[in-house]
GROMACS .gro file of C-alpha atoms in nm:
model
  425
    1MET     CA    1   0.075  -1.446   1.654
    2ARG     CA    2   0.444  -1.497   1.577
    3VAL     CA    3   0.551  -1.284   1.282
    4LEU     CA    4   0.863  -1.298   1.066
    5VAL     CA    5   0.942  -0.981   0.867
    6ILE     CA    6   1.179  -1.022   0.572
    7GLY     CA    7   1.392  -0.719   0.483
    8SER     CA    8   1.638  -0.471   0.627
    9GLY     CA    9   1.525  -0.117   0.548
   10ALA     CA   10   1.319   0.162   0.698
   11ARG     CA   11   1.005   0.012   0.544
   12GLU     CA   12   1.063  -0.308   0.742
   13HIS     CA   13   1.147  -0.103   1.053
   14ALA     CA   14   0.809   0.072   1.012
   15LEU     CA   15   0.634  -0.263   0.970
   16VAL     CA   16   0.799  -0.394   1.289
   17GLU     CA   17   0.699  -0.083   1.485
   18ALA     CA   18   0.338  -0.112   1.367
   19LEU     CA   19   0.330  -0.485   1.447
   20ARG     CA   20   0.456  -0.406   1.797
   21ARG     CA   21   0.142  -0.197   1.850
   22ASP     CA   22  -0.081  -0.493   1.761
   23PRO     CA   23  -0.193  -0.670   2.082
   24GLY     CA   24  -0.246  -0.987   1.878
   25VAL     CA   25   0.125  -1.011   1.792
   26SER     CA   26   0.332  -1.182   2.060
   27ASP     CA   27   0.674  -1.223   1.895
   28ILE     CA   28   0.851  -1.054   1.604
   29TRP     CA   29   1.156  -1.170   1.413
   30ALA     CA   30   1.326  -0.988   1.127
   31ALA     CA   31   1.570  -1.121   0.870
   32PRO     CA   32   1.821  -0.980   0.818
   33GLY     CA   33   1.692  -0.668   0.996
   34ASN     CA   34   1.909  -0.374   1.098
   35PRO     CA   35   2.036  -0.218   1.423
   36GLY     CA   36   1.717  -0.017   1.472
   37ILE     CA   37   1.492  -0.316   1.417
   38ALA     CA   38   1.711  -0.519   1.654
   39GLN     CA   39   1.605  -0.295   1.941
   40HIS     CA   40   1.251  -0.435   1.927
   41ALA     CA   41   1.264  -0.762   1.733
   42GLN     CA   42   1.485  -1.070   1.717
   43VAL     CA   43   1.705  -1.041   1.407
   44ARG     CA   44   1.868  -1.322   1.214
   45PRO     CA   45   2.136  -1.286   0.943
   46VAL     CA   46   1.934  -1.466   0.677
   47ASP     CA   47   1.956  -1.399   0.303
   48PRO     CA   48   1.609  -1.265   0.210
   49CYS     CA   49   1.651  -1.398  -0.145
   50SER     CA   50   1.719  -1.757  -0.036
   51ALA     CA   51   1.401  -1.967  -0.030
   52GLU     CA   52   1.577  -2.235   0.171
   53ALA     CA   53   1.703  -1.988   0.433
   54VAL     CA   54   1.372  -1.804   0.471
   55THR     CA   55   1.159  -2.118   0.496
   56GLY     CA   56   1.412  -2.274   0.730
   57LEU     CA   57   1.388  -1.977   0.966
   58ALA     CA   58   1.007  -1.982   0.948
   59ARG     CA   59   1.014  -2.348   1.057
   60GLU     CA   60   1.266  -2.281   1.332
   61ILE     CA   61   1.058  -2.008   1.493
   62ASP     CA   62   0.721  -2.169   1.408
   63ALA     CA   63   0.599  -1.850   1.239
   64ASP     CA   64   0.226  -1.784   1.211
   65LEU     CA   65   0.284  -1.519   0.944
   66VAL     CA   66   0.573  -1.426   0.715
   67VAL     CA   67   0.574  -1.069   0.578
   68ILE     CA   68   0.804  -1.005   0.282
   69GLY     CA   69   0.899  -0.639   0.250
   70PRO     CA   70   1.129  -0.588  -0.052
   71GLU     CA   71   1.042  -0.644  -0.416
   72VAL     CA   72   1.341  -0.859  -0.515
   73PRO     CA   73   1.252  -1.161  -0.295
   74LEU     CA   74   0.894  -1.138  -0.420
   75VAL     CA   75   0.995  -1.132  -0.786
   76LEU     CA   76   1.225  -1.429  -0.715
   77GLY     CA   77   0.936  -1.633  -0.573
   78ILE     CA   78   1.020  -1.640  -0.203
   79ALA     CA   79   0.651  -1.602  -0.116
   80ASP     CA   80   0.573  -1.911  -0.325
   81ALA     CA   81   0.832  -2.112  -0.133
   82VAL     CA   82   0.702  -1.989   0.204
   83ARG     CA   83   0.345  -2.085   0.118
   84ALA     CA   84   0.457  -2.421  -0.023
   85ALA     CA   85   0.624  -2.487   0.313
   86GLY     CA   86   0.288  -2.441   0.485
   87PHE     CA   87   0.316  -2.087   0.622
   88ALA     CA   88   0.080  -1.793   0.578
   89CYS     CA   89   0.266  -1.533   0.374
   90PHE     CA   90   0.194  -1.168   0.306
   91GLY     CA   91   0.330  -1.105  -0.042
   92PRO     CA   92   0.239  -1.200  -0.398
   93SER     CA   93   0.356  -1.500  -0.597
   94ALA     CA   94   0.641  -1.455  -0.845
   95ALA     CA   95   0.385  -1.464  -1.126
   96ALA     CA   96   0.180  -1.183  -0.971
   97ALA     CA   97   0.491  -0.985  -0.871
   98ARG     CA   98   0.559  -0.933  -1.240
   99ILE     CA   99   0.325  -0.633  -1.204
  100GLU     CA  100   0.642  -0.463  -1.073
  101GLY     CA  101   0.915  -0.690  -1.205
  102SER     CA  102   0.821  -0.628  -1.569
  103LYS     CA  103   0.682  -0.292  -1.671
  104ALA     CA  104   0.586  -0.445  -2.006
  105PHE     CA  105   0.374  -0.706  -1.823
  106ALA     CA  106   0.212  -0.430  -1.617
  107LYS     CA  107   0.126  -0.237  -1.933
  108ASP     CA  108  -0.035  -0.547  -2.081
  109VAL     CA  109  -0.246  -0.602  -1.769
  110MET     CA  110  -0.356  -0.239  -1.764
  111ALA     CA  111  -0.451  -0.247  -2.132
  112ALA     CA  112  -0.664  -0.557  -2.076
  113ALA     CA  113  -0.824  -0.400  -1.766
  114GLY     CA  114  -0.901  -0.073  -1.945
  115VAL     CA  115  -0.686   0.133  -1.708
  116ARG     CA  116  -0.537   0.463  -1.823
  117THR     CA  117  -0.160   0.479  -1.833
  118ALA     CA  118   0.114   0.642  -2.038
  119HIS     CA  119   0.166   0.539  -2.400
  120SER     CA  120   0.478   0.323  -2.402
  121GLU     CA  121   0.722   0.137  -2.619
  122VAL     CA  122   0.986  -0.122  -2.528
  123VAL     CA  123   1.329  -0.093  -2.692
  124ASP     CA  124   1.560  -0.392  -2.663
  125HIS     CA  125   1.820  -0.312  -2.931
  126PRO     CA  126   2.053  -0.006  -2.946
  127GLY     CA  127   1.983   0.040  -3.315
  128GLU     CA  128   1.615   0.107  -3.241
  129LEU     CA  129   1.668   0.369  -2.972
  130ASP     CA  130   1.696   0.688  -3.180
  131ALA     CA  131   1.390   0.617  -3.393
  132ALA     CA  132   1.190   0.533  -3.080
  133LEU     CA  133   1.298   0.854  -2.907
  134ASP     CA  134   1.174   1.049  -3.208
  135ARG     CA  135   0.824   0.916  -3.139
  136PHE     CA  136   0.824   1.069  -2.789
  137GLY     CA  137   0.900   1.407  -2.633
  138PRO     CA  138   0.916   1.699  -2.575
  139THR     CA  139   0.952   1.549  -2.227
  140TRP     CA  140   1.106   1.202  -2.234
  141VAL     CA  141   1.042   0.934  -1.972
  142VAL     CA  142   1.306   0.659  -1.995
  143LYS     CA  143   1.280   0.358  -1.763
  144ASP     CA  144   1.459   0.034  -1.693
  145ASP     CA  145   1.199  -0.232  -1.778
  146GLY     CA  146   1.304  -0.438  -1.475
  147LEU     CA  147   1.366  -0.362  -1.107
  148ALA     CA  148   1.582  -0.057  -1.041
  149ALA     CA  149   1.508   0.041  -0.679
  150GLY     CA  150   1.332   0.358  -0.795
  151LYS     CA  151   1.648   0.493  -0.959
  152GLY     CA  152   1.616   0.353  -1.312
  153VAL     CA  153   1.397   0.640  -1.435
  154VAL     CA  154   1.500   0.959  -1.612
  155VAL     CA  155   1.241   1.228  -1.684
  156THR     CA  156   1.392   1.504  -1.894
  157ALA     CA  157   1.332   1.763  -2.166
  158ASP     CA  158   1.691   1.700  -2.284
  159ARG     CA  159   1.683   1.445  -2.566
  160LEU     CA  160   2.056   1.376  -2.531
  161ALA     CA  161   2.016   1.295  -2.160
  162ALA     CA  162   1.726   1.064  -2.246
  163ARG     CA  163   1.934   0.891  -2.513
  164ASP     CA  164   2.237   0.854  -2.284
  165HIS     CA  165   2.025   0.687  -2.014
  166GLY     CA  166   1.859   0.454  -2.263
  167ALA     CA  167   2.192   0.362  -2.420
  168GLU     CA  168   2.343   0.293  -2.077
  169LEU     CA  169   2.057   0.060  -1.985
  170LEU     CA  170   2.082  -0.127  -2.315
  171GLU     CA  171   2.459  -0.162  -2.273
  172GLN     CA  172   2.389  -0.328  -1.937
  173GLY     CA  173   2.155  -0.571  -2.112
  174HIS     CA  174   1.837  -0.411  -1.975
  175PRO     CA  175   1.539  -0.346  -2.206
  176VAL     CA  176   1.430   0.019  -2.209
  177LEU     CA  177   1.074   0.139  -2.163
  178LEU     CA  178   0.990   0.476  -2.321
  179GLU     CA  179   0.674   0.646  -2.200
  180SER     CA  180   0.474   0.957  -2.276
  181PHE     CA  181   0.490   1.212  -1.997
  182LEU     CA  182   0.193   1.226  -1.760
  183ASP     CA  183   0.102   1.564  -1.616
  184GLY     CA  184  -0.052   1.649  -1.280
  185PRO     CA  185   0.040   1.581  -0.917
  186GLU     CA  186   0.143   1.229  -0.823
  187VAL     CA  187  -0.031   1.003  -0.572
  188SER     CA  188   0.081   0.678  -0.410
  189LEU     CA  189  -0.208   0.457  -0.307
  190PHE     CA  190  -0.145   0.134  -0.115
  191CYS     CA  191  -0.418  -0.129  -0.128
  192LEU     CA  192  -0.441  -0.459   0.054
  193VAL     CA  193  -0.544  -0.703  -0.218
  194ASP     CA  194  -0.674  -1.058  -0.177
  195GLY     CA  195  -0.776  -1.179  -0.520
  196ALA     CA  196  -1.060  -0.949  -0.625
  197THR     CA  197  -1.094  -0.792  -0.278
  198VAL     CA  198  -0.935  -0.446  -0.255
  199VAL     CA  199  -0.899  -0.248   0.069
  200PRO     CA  200  -0.733   0.093   0.026
  201LEU     CA  201  -0.504   0.248   0.285
  202LEU     CA  202  -0.433   0.622   0.313
  203PRO     CA  203  -0.305   0.796  -0.001
  204ALA     CA  204   0.043   0.948   0.023
  205GLN     CA  205   0.281   1.153  -0.189
  206ASP     CA  206   0.647   1.065  -0.237
  207HIS     CA  207   0.930   1.307  -0.323
  208LYS     CA  208   1.152   1.126  -0.574
  209ARG     CA  209   1.406   1.392  -0.673
  210VAL     CA  210   1.711   1.430  -0.453
  211GLY     CA  211   1.695   1.808  -0.415
  212ASP     CA  212   1.458   2.073  -0.289
  213GLY     CA  213   1.209   2.194  -0.546
  214ASP     CA  214   1.214   1.855  -0.718
  215THR     CA  215   1.561   1.908  -0.861
  216GLY     CA  216   1.837   1.659  -0.935
  217PRO     CA  217   1.819   1.290  -1.022
  218ASN     CA  218   1.553   1.044  -0.911
  219THR     CA  219   1.612   0.848  -0.593
  220GLY     CA  220   1.437   0.570  -0.408
  221GLY     CA  221   1.240   0.846  -0.233
  222MET     CA  222   1.351   1.135  -0.009
  223GLY     CA  223   1.034   1.175   0.195
  224ALA     CA  224   0.658   1.139   0.196
  225TYR     CA  225   0.343   1.258   0.372
  226THR     CA  226  -0.016   1.153   0.430
  227PRO     CA  227  -0.305   1.224   0.396
  228LEU     CA  228  -0.327   1.453   0.093
  229PRO     CA  229  -0.537   1.762   0.169
  230TRP     CA  230  -0.560   1.846  -0.202
  231LEU     CA  231  -0.695   1.505  -0.316
  232PRO     CA  232  -1.078   1.498  -0.334
  233ALA     CA  233  -1.251   1.193  -0.184
  234GLU     CA  234  -1.424   1.126  -0.516
  235THR     CA  235  -1.088   1.110  -0.697
  236LEU     CA  236  -0.960   0.861  -0.441
  237GLU     CA  237  -1.270   0.648  -0.495
  238GLU     CA  238  -1.216   0.672  -0.871
  239ILE     CA  239  -0.862   0.535  -0.827
  240VAL     CA  240  -0.991   0.239  -0.625
  241THR     CA  241  -1.283   0.149  -0.850
  242GLY     CA  242  -1.137   0.253  -1.184
  243VAL     CA  243  -0.775   0.145  -1.143
  244VAL     CA  244  -0.694  -0.097  -0.863
  245GLU     CA  245  -1.010  -0.309  -0.867
  246PRO     CA  246  -0.999  -0.366  -1.248
  247VAL     CA  247  -0.630  -0.460  -1.231
  248ALA     CA  248  -0.693  -0.700  -0.942
  249ALA     CA  249  -0.981  -0.856  -1.136
  250GLU     CA  250  -0.765  -0.891  -1.448
  251MET     CA  251  -0.494  -1.068  -1.246
  252VAL     CA  252  -0.759  -1.315  -1.122
  253ARG     CA  253  -0.884  -1.365  -1.477
  254ARG     CA  254  -0.530  -1.449  -1.588
  255GLY     CA  255  -0.490  -1.710  -1.319
  256VAL     CA  256  -0.231  -1.507  -1.127
  257PRO     CA  257  -0.439  -1.353  -0.845
  258PHE     CA  258  -0.259  -1.091  -0.641
  259SER     CA  259  -0.223  -1.141  -0.266
  260GLY     CA  260  -0.047  -0.876  -0.062
  261LEU     CA  261   0.009  -0.504  -0.101
  262LEU     CA  262  -0.056  -0.357  -0.444
  263TYR     CA  263   0.091  -0.009  -0.478
  264ALA     CA  264  -0.047   0.219  -0.748
  265GLY     CA  265   0.160   0.523  -0.841
  266LEU     CA  266  -0.054   0.767  -1.036
  267ALA     CA  267  -0.054   1.111  -1.192
  268ILE     CA  268  -0.379   1.305  -1.163
  269GLY     CA  269  -0.404   1.502  -1.488
  270GLN     CA  270  -0.673   1.678  -1.687
  271ALA     CA  271  -0.812   1.346  -1.808
  272GLY     CA  272  -0.823   1.201  -1.456
  273PRO     CA  273  -0.598   0.945  -1.283
  274ALA     CA  274  -0.340   0.765  -1.496
  275VAL     CA  275  -0.101   0.497  -1.372
  276VAL     CA  276   0.271   0.575  -1.364
  277GLU     CA  277   0.365   0.237  -1.218
  278PHE     CA  278   0.251  -0.053  -1.003
  279ASN     CA  279   0.461  -0.202  -0.725
  280CYS     CA  280   0.406  -0.541  -0.564
  281ARG     CA  281   0.484  -0.437  -0.206
  282PHE     CA  282   0.471  -0.156   0.049
  283GLY     CA  283   0.643   0.152  -0.092
  284ASP     CA  284   0.940   0.318   0.073
  285PRO     CA  285   0.923   0.588   0.218
  286GLU     CA  286   0.542   0.625   0.198
  287THR     CA  287   0.491   0.323   0.427
  288GLN     CA  288   0.666   0.499   0.711
  289ALA     CA  289   0.415   0.785   0.705
  290VAL     CA  290   0.105   0.576   0.635
  291LEU     CA  291   0.165   0.324   0.913
  292ALA     CA  292   0.232   0.605   1.162
  293LEU     CA  293  -0.141   0.689   1.141
  294LEU     CA  294  -0.275   0.333   1.143
  295GLU     CA  295  -0.494   0.268   1.446
  296SER     CA  296  -0.607  -0.085   1.350
  297PRO     CA  297  -0.395  -0.390   1.440
  298LEU     CA  298  -0.159  -0.433   1.146
  299GLY     CA  299  -0.094  -0.801   1.207
  300ALA     CA  300  -0.463  -0.884   1.179
  301LEU     CA  301  -0.491  -0.702   0.845
  302LEU     CA  302  -0.183  -0.869   0.699
  303TYR     CA  303  -0.290  -1.213   0.823
  304ALA     CA  304  -0.638  -1.173   0.675
  305THR     CA  305  -0.483  -1.079   0.340
  306ALA     CA  306  -0.241  -1.372   0.354
  307THR     CA  307  -0.511  -1.626   0.439
  308GLY     CA  308  -0.777  -1.518   0.190
  309THR     CA  309  -1.013  -1.369   0.447
  310LEU     CA  310  -0.966  -0.998   0.377
  311ALA     CA  311  -1.328  -0.956   0.262
  312ARG     CA  312  -1.446  -1.046   0.614
  313ALA     CA  313  -1.185  -0.841   0.801
  314GLU     CA  314  -1.256  -0.514   0.977
  315ARG     CA  315  -1.163  -0.216   0.759
  316PRO     CA  316  -0.858  -0.009   0.863
  317ARG     CA  317  -0.909   0.269   1.116
  318TRP     CA  318  -0.691   0.579   1.112
  319LYS     CA  319  -0.578   0.836   1.365
  320ASP     CA  320  -0.667   1.200   1.306
  321GLY     CA  321  -0.397   1.434   1.182
  322SER     CA  322  -0.104   1.401   0.946
  323ALA     CA  323   0.223   1.210   0.924
  324LEU     CA  324   0.545   1.290   0.744
  325THR     CA  325   0.876   1.115   0.689
  326VAL     CA  326   1.207   1.277   0.594
  327VAL     CA  327   1.495   1.067   0.461
  328LEU     CA  328   1.853   1.132   0.569
  329ALA     CA  329   2.083   1.020   0.287
  330ALA     CA  330   2.455   0.956   0.272
  331GLU     CA  331   2.701   1.179   0.090
  332ASN     CA  332   2.685   1.135  -0.289
  333TYR     CA  333   2.348   0.955  -0.288
  334PRO     CA  334   2.181   0.860  -0.528
  335ALA     CA  335   2.515   0.792  -0.701
  336ARG     CA  336   2.766   0.569  -0.520
  337PRO     CA  337   2.709   0.670  -0.155
  338ARG     CA  338   2.984   0.706   0.100
  339THR     CA  339   2.941   0.455   0.384
  340GLY     CA  340   3.111   0.386   0.715
  341ASP     CA  341   3.048   0.728   0.871
  342VAL     CA  342   2.952   0.737   1.238
  343ILE     CA  343   2.596   0.852   1.313
  344SER     CA  344   2.502   1.032   1.633
  345GLY     CA  345   2.190   1.190   1.776
  346THR     CA  346   1.947   0.910   1.698
  347ASP     CA  347   1.860   0.842   2.060
  348THR     CA  348   1.740   1.190   2.151
  349ALA     CA  349   1.376   1.148   2.249
  350ALA     CA  350   1.108   1.375   2.102
  351ALA     CA  351   0.731   1.355   2.130
  352ASN     CA  352   0.537   1.224   1.828
  353THR     CA  353   0.852   1.135   1.634
  354GLU     CA  354   1.054   0.822   1.572
  355VAL     CA  355   1.380   0.743   1.396
  356LEU     CA  356   1.369   0.447   1.161
  357HIS     CA  357   1.685   0.279   1.033
  358ALA     CA  358   1.732   0.224   0.661
  359GLY     CA  359   2.099   0.175   0.574
  360THR     CA  360   2.285   0.135   0.904
  361SER     CA  361   2.517  -0.115   1.070
  362LEU     CA  362   2.720  -0.144   1.389
  363ARG     CA  363   3.098  -0.118   1.399
  364GLU     CA  364   3.298  -0.363   1.607
  365ASP     CA  365   3.314  -0.104   1.885
  366GLY     CA  366   2.933  -0.075   1.883
  367ALA     CA  367   2.914   0.264   1.712
  368LEU     CA  368   2.629   0.316   1.466
  369GLN     CA  369   2.749   0.382   1.110
  370SER     CA  370   2.606   0.444   0.765
  371ALA     CA  371   2.581   0.136   0.543
  372GLY     CA  372   2.372   0.249   0.247
  373GLY     CA  373   2.243   0.540   0.042
  374ARG     CA  374   1.931   0.616   0.242
  375VAL     CA  375   2.052   0.593   0.601
  376LEU     CA  376   1.771   0.698   0.837
  377ASN     CA  377   1.411   0.819   0.830
  378VAL     CA  378   1.258   1.060   1.077
  379VAL     CA  379   0.881   1.013   1.103
  380ALA     CA  380   0.659   1.265   1.279
  381THR     CA  381   0.288   1.302   1.337
  382GLY     CA  382   0.086   1.612   1.414
  383SER     CA  383  -0.260   1.761   1.414
  384ASP     CA  384  -0.189   1.881   1.060
  385LEU     CA  385   0.096   1.883   0.809
  386THR     CA  386   0.240   2.206   0.946
  387GLN     CA  387   0.287   2.055   1.291
  388ALA     CA  388   0.415   1.723   1.155
  389ARG     CA  389   0.671   1.907   0.939
  390ALA     CA  390   0.793   2.117   1.229
  391ARG     CA  391   0.839   1.812   1.450
  392ALA     CA  392   1.016   1.609   1.180
  393TYR     CA  393   1.265   1.881   1.091
  394GLU     CA  394   1.335   1.971   1.452
  395ARG     CA  395   1.414   1.603   1.516
  396ILE     CA  396   1.628   1.538   1.207
  397ALA     CA  397   1.840   1.846   1.280
  398LYS     CA  398   1.968   1.665   1.591
  399VAL     CA  399   2.100   1.369   1.391
  400LYS     CA  400   2.461   1.405   1.279
  401LEU     CA  401   2.605   1.222   0.978
  402PRO     CA  402   2.916   1.355   0.801
  403GLY     CA  403   2.814   1.448   0.447
  404GLY     CA  404   2.454   1.355   0.516
  405HIS     CA  405   2.178   1.545   0.336
  406TYR     CA  406   1.800   1.565   0.328
  407ARG     CA  407   1.532   1.766   0.156
  408THR     CA  408   1.393   2.058   0.353
  409ASP     CA  409   1.068   2.088   0.157
  410ILE     CA  410   0.884   1.760   0.218
  411ALA     CA  411   0.509   1.842   0.204
  412LEU     CA  412   0.584   2.215   0.182
  413ALA     CA  413   0.389   2.258  -0.142
  414ALA     CA  414   0.084   2.097   0.021
  415VAL     CA  415   0.116   2.316   0.330
  416GLU     CA  416   0.139   2.626   0.112
  417ASP     CA  417  -0.161   2.510  -0.096
  418ARG     CA  418   0.045   2.494  -0.416
  419ILE     CA  419  -0.091   2.156  -0.529
  420SER     CA  420  -0.421   2.118  -0.709
  421ILE     CA  421  -0.599   1.873  -0.935
  422PRO     CA  422  -0.622   2.005  -1.293
  423ALA     CA  423  -0.973   2.077  -1.419
  424ARG     CA  424  -1.117   1.789  -1.623
  425VAL     CA  425  -1.128   1.822  -1.999
   0.00000   0.00000   0.00000
């Protein structure tokens, strides 16, 4: 199978690495890719948001499968164009991608499917903001209703901070979504979805805040781990049968069946699982940890999903142990990051670890440099989370990036048994 991966981040690097382990995959291309991906796949400087460019490359390389990583091309309908050109494509249609592209649409789907989520209200005029804020609190959740790369959310007990964020979004012409605050630990569950067929992958937990102890502003994700030792198997089953399957069925009922990776972000509170958000693609950085434990051929799973045969495919098999990813970010991230700094130490080999490129590029002299906010991921596996953590942090300490920073407490709360599911009420 000849596979084309669309995207340029650490998620796509993880997808490429997992596809390389699939004996059924003979050739891998990536567009536009990055310097890390280029070590193991053929990269092409193609605009991932151009239907003409993506379909043209698929024809040129005679792709058997196109895998679209980021959300923006999906929301723009690149998967529709790829399928219309006659290629199998892993990724939902533009209509189905609205589950991420419009939080208001997602809320409507969840209401129809009977899925628990936060109470919400959309504000699209500055004059309505104050009155709407008065209907929420004492913890305010203020979101950009559209795509915001994980950074359009403010969760705060400071009403003024909530108002400032909402006013800034409205000034930019973006509708604001206000939500009630959901308590309990958060879970990210990826599911392969082919119409009404739902196949869950391993649950993971992301770390959104930039600083240790969940301090500072939200980011696109500073690290993740899997599996979750504190998540009971029955709760995971409840998420699949009570959340993902009803949403998938509702999408079918609406005539916009989902095909691809449906990501459910949930909070597990006293009333059980409640949805924080849905995404229409593999999450970043959870993908990096989840795929590190995948034993099944990834290409076969993605192809089955893309061709409507997921119900007949072999279910995913997983390696024993745990996996963890730590994100190395550039100075000043998640605000305007400093770029162009030389990176060293990425080539030092270490057992059970790998370095995935997120925001990197090559200088004219061939030196590796930072080119984005999240620059590199270090992924490690181990017999348990303690060993995976030790390996990841030992490895990331060898990478040098001026001004670079990373959280030192990824999965620490789980290791120290400080996470638990609240008792049901």
